mmCIF file of C-alpha atoms in Angstrom:
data_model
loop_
_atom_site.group_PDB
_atom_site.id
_atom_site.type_symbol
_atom_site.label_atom_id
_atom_site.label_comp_id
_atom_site.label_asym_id
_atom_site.label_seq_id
_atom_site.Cartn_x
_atom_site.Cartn_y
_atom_site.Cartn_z
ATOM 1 C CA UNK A 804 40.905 -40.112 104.000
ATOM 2 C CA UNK A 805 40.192 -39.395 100.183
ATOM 3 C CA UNK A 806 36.689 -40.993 98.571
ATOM 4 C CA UNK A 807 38.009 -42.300 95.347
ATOM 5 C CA UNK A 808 36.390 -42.003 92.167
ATOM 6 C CA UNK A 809 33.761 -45.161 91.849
ATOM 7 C CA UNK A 810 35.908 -46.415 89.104
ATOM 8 C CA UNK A 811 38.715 -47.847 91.512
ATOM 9 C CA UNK A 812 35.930 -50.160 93.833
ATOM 10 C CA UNK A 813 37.363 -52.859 92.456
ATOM 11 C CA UNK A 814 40.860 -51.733 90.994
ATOM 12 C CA UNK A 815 43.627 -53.481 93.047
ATOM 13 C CA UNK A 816 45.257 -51.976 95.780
ATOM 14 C CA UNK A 817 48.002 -50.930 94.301
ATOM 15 C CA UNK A 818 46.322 -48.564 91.973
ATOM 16 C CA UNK A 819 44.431 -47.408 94.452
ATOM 17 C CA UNK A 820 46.896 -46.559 96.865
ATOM 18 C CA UNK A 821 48.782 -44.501 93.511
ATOM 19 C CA UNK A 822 45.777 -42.930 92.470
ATOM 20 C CA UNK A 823 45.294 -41.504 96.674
ATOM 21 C CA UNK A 824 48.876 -40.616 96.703
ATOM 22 C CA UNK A 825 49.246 -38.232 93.317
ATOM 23 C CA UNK A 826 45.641 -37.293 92.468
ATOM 24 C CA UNK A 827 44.647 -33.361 94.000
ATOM 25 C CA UNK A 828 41.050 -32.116 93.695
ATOM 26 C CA UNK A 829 40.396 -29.210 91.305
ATOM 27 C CA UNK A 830 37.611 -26.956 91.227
ATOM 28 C CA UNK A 831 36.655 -25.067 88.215
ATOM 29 C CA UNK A 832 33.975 -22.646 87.797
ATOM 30 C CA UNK A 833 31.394 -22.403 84.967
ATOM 31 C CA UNK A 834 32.359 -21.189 81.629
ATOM 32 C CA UNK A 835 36.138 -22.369 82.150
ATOM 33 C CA UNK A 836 38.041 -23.206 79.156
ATOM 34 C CA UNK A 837 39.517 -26.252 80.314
ATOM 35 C CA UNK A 838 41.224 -27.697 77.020
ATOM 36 C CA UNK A 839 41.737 -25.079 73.626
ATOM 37 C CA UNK A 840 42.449 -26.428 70.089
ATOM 38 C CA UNK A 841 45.630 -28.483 70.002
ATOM 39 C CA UNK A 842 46.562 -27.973 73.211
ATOM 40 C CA UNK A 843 48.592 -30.548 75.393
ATOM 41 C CA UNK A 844 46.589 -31.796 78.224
ATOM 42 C CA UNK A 845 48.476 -31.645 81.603
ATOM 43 C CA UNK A 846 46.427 -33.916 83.598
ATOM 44 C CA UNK A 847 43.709 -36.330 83.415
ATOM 45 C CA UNK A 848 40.659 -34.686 85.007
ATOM 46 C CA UNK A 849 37.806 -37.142 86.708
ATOM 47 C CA UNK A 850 34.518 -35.403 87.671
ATOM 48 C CA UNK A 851 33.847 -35.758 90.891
ATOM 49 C CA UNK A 852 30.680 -32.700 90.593
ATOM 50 C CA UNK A 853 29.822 -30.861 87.895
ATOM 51 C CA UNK A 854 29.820 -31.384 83.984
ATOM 52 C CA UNK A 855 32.324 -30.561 80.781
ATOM 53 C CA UNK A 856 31.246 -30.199 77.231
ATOM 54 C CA UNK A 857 33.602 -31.090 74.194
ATOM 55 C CA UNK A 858 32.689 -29.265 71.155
ATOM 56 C CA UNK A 859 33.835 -28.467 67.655
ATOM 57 C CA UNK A 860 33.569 -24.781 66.127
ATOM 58 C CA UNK A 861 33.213 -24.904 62.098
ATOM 59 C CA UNK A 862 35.019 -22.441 60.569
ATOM 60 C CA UNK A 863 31.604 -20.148 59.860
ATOM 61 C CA UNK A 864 31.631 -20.360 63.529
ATOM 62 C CA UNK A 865 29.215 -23.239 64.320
ATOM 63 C CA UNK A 866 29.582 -25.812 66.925
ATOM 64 C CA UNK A 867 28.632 -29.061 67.505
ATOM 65 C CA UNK A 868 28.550 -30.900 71.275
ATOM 66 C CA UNK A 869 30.522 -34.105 70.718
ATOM 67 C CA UNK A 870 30.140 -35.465 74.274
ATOM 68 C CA UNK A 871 29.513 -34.051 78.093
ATOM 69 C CA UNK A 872 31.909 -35.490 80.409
ATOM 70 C CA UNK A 873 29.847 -35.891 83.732
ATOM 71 C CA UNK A 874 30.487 -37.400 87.711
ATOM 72 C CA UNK A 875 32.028 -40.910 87.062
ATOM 73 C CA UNK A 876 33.372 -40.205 83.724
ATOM 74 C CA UNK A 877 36.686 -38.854 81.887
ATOM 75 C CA UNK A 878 37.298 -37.093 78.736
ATOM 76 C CA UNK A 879 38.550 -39.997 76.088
ATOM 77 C CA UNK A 880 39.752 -37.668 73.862
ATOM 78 C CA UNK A 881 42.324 -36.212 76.879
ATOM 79 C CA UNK A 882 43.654 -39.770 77.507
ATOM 80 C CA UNK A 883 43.651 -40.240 74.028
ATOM 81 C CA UNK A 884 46.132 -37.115 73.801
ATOM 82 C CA UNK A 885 48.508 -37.734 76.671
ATOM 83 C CA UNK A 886 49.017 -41.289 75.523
ATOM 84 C CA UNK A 887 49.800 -40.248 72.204
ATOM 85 C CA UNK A 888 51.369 -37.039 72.722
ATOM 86 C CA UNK A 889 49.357 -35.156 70.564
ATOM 87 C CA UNK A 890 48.046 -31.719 70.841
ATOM 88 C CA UNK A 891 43.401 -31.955 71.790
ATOM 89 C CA UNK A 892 41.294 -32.237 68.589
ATOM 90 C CA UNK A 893 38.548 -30.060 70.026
ATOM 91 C CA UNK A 894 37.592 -27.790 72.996
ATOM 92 C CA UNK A 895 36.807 -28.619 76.422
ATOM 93 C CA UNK A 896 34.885 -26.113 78.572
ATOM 94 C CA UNK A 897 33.105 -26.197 81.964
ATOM 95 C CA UNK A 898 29.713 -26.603 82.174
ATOM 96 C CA UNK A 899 28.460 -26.693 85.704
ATOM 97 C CA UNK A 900 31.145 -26.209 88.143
ATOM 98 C CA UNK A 901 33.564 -28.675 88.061
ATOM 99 C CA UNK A 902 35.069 -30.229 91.233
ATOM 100 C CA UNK A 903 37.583 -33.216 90.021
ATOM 101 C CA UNK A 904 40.411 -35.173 90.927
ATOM 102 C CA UNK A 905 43.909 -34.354 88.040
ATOM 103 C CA UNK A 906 46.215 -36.556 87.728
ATOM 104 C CA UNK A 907 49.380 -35.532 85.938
ATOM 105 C CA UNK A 908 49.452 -36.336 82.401
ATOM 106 C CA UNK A 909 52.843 -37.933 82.894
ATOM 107 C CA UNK A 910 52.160 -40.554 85.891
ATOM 108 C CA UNK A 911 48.604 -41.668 84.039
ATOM 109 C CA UNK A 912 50.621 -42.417 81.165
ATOM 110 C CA UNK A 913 53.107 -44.300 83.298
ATOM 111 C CA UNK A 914 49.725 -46.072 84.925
ATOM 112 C CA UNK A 915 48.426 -47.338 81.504
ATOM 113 C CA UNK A 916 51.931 -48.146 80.365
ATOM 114 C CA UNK A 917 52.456 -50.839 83.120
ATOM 115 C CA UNK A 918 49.139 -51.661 84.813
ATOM 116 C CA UNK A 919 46.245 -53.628 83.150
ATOM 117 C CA UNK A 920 43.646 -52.273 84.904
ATOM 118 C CA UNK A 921 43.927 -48.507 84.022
ATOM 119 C CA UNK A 922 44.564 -49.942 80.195
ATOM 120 C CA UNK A 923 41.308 -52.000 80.679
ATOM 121 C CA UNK A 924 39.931 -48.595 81.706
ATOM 122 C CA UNK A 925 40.812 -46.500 78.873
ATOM 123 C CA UNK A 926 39.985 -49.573 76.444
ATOM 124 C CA UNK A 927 36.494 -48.766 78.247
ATOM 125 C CA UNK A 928 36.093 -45.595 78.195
ATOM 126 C CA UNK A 929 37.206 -45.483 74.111
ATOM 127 C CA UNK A 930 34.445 -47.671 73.144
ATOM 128 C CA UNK A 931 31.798 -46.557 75.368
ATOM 129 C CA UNK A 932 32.311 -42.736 73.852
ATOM 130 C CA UNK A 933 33.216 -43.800 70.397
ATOM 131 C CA UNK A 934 29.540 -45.258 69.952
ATOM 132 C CA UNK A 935 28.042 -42.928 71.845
ATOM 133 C CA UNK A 936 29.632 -40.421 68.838
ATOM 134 C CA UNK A 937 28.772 -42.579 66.161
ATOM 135 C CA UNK A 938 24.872 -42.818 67.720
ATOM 136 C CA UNK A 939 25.263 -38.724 67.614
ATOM 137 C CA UNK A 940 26.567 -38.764 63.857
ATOM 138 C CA UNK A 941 24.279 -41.069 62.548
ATOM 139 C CA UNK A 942 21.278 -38.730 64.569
ATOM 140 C CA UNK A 943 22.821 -35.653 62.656
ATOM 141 C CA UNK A 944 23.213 -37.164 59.589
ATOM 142 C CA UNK A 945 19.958 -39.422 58.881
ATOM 143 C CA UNK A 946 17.388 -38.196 61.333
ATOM 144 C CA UNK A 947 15.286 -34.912 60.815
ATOM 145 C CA UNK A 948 16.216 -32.084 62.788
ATOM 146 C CA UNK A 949 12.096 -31.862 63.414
ATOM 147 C CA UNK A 950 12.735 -35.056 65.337
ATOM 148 C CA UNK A 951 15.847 -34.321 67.219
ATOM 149 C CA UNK A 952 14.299 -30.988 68.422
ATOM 150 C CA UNK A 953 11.486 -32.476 69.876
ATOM 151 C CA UNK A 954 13.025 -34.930 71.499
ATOM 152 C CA UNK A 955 15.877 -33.104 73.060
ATOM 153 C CA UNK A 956 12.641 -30.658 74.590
ATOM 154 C CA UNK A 957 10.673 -33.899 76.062
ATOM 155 C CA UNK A 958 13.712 -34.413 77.352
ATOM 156 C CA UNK A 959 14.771 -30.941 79.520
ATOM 157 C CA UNK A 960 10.720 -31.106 81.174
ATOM 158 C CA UNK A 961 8.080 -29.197 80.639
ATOM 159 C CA UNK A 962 10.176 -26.032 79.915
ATOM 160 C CA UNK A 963 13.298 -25.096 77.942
ATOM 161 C CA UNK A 964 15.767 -22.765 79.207
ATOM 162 C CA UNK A 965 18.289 -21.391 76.555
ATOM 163 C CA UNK A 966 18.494 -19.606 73.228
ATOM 164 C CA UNK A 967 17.635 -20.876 69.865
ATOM 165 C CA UNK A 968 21.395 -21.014 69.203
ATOM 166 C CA UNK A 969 21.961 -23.301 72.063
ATOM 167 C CA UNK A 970 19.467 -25.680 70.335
ATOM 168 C CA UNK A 971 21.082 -25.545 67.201
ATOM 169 C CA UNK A 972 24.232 -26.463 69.158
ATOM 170 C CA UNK A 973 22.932 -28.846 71.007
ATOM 171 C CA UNK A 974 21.305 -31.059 67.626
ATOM 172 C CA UNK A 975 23.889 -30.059 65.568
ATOM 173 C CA UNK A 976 22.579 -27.186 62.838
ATOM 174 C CA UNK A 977 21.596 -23.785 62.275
ATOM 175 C CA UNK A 978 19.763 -21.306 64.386
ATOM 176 C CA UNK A 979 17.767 -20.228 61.588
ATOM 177 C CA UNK A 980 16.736 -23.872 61.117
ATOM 178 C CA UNK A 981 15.855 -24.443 64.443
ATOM 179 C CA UNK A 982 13.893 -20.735 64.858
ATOM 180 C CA UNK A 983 11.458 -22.234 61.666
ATOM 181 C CA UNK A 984 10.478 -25.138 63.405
ATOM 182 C CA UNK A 985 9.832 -23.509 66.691
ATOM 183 C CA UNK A 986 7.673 -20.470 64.831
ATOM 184 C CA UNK A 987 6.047 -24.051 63.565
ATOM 185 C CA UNK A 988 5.325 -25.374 66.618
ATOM 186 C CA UNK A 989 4.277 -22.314 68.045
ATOM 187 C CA UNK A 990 1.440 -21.138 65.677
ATOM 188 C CA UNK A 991 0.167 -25.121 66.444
ATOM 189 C CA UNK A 992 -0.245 -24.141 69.950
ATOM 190 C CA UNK A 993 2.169 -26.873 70.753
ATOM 191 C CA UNK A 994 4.862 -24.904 72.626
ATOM 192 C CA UNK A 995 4.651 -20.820 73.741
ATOM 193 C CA UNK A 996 8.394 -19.285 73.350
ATOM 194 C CA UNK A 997 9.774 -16.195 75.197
ATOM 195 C CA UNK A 998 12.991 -14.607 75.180
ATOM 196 C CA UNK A 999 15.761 -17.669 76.359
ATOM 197 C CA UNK A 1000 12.571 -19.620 77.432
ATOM 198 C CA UNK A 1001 10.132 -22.575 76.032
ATOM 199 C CA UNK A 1002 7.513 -23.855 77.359
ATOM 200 C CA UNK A 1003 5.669 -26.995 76.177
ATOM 201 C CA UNK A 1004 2.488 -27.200 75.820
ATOM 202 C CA UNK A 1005 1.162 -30.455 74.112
ATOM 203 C CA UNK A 1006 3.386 -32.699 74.388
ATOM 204 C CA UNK A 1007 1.313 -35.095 73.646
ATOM 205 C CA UNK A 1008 2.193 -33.502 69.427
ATOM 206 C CA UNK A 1009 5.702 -33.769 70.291
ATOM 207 C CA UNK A 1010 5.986 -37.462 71.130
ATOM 208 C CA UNK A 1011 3.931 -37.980 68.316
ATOM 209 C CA UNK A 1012 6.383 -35.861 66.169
ATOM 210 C CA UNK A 1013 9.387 -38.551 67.511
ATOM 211 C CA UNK A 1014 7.816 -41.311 66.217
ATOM 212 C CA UNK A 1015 7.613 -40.216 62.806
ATOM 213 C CA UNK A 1016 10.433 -42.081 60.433
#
């Protein structure tokens, strides 16, 4: 017997039953490109393991993580696509290995089309991720990148695994901007930085340096 996604506890029977009958599970390893600019999504992929990033690569080759797609979510941005027949407005790749049910683009779109419950769903999902986007933009746009950085290392523990250039990713700038703030921190005996790895030190200095306005 398949363990449906949590989503469907208290979906009707119907859907459920539909949802047993023409959902497979997928496994995808790390570092999978699942979606590519403009392409048209063939299912609609929900995480069952495992995590997705979306991103967005500038055309001097920057990106910028609009959203992770984790267990007990889906990508808005696919259903977005398939119910609009439109080619995906970003990239999709895999994260952690993926293990997720896929649903063909074309019976999902016949789901929404007829049953309230899966258009209640991707009502949902739409305005959950659109303010969690807008909460990102307005952190990109109006708060320091000082700020972001240090919380986004409270955050990961008491070490940091990763390059400079996945931080900049991650907070949305430059490498070069984030390396200056690091060397910063550093010299202040807040943090200690080796190749791919950062280790705090005080972070007593870094909470202080979220509070700042």
């Amino acid at each position: 017997m398949k363990i449906l996604p949590a989503l469907l506890q208290r979906a009707p029977a119907t859907e459920r039953r539909e949802f047993a009958d023409a959902a497979a599970t997928v496994r995808l390893p790390a570092g999978k490109q699942m979606l590519a600019l403009r392409e048209t999504p063939g299912v609609m992929a929900f995480p069952i393991t495992g995590t997705v990033r979306v991103y967005l690569v500038s055309r001097e080759g920057r990106e910028i993580t609009l959203y992770r797609i984790k267990p007990g979510g889906a990508c808005v941005l696919t259903a977005s696509c398939i119910l609009g027949g439109s080619g995906f407005p970003a990239l999709a790749e895999v994260e952690k290995e993926v293990l997720a049910w896929a649903v063909p683009a074309a019976v999902f779109r016949e789901w929404v089309a007829r049953s309230e419950f899966w258009r209640h769903y991707v009502f949902q999902l739409l305005g959950d991720r659109l303010a969690a986007v807008l909460m990102r933009l307005e952190e990109t746009s109006f708060e320091r990148v000082d700020l972001r950085l240090a919380r986004l290392l409270l955050a990961s523990g008491d070490e940091w695994n990763g390059t400079h250039q996945r931080l900049a990713v991650e907070i949305g700038t430059a490498r070069e901007v984030i390396s200056r703030i690091l060397a910063r921190w550093q010299s202040a005996d807040w943090i200690e930085t080796k190749r791919g790895r950062i280790k705090i030190l005080n972070r007593a200095a870094l909470q202080t340096q979220t509070s700042q306005a």
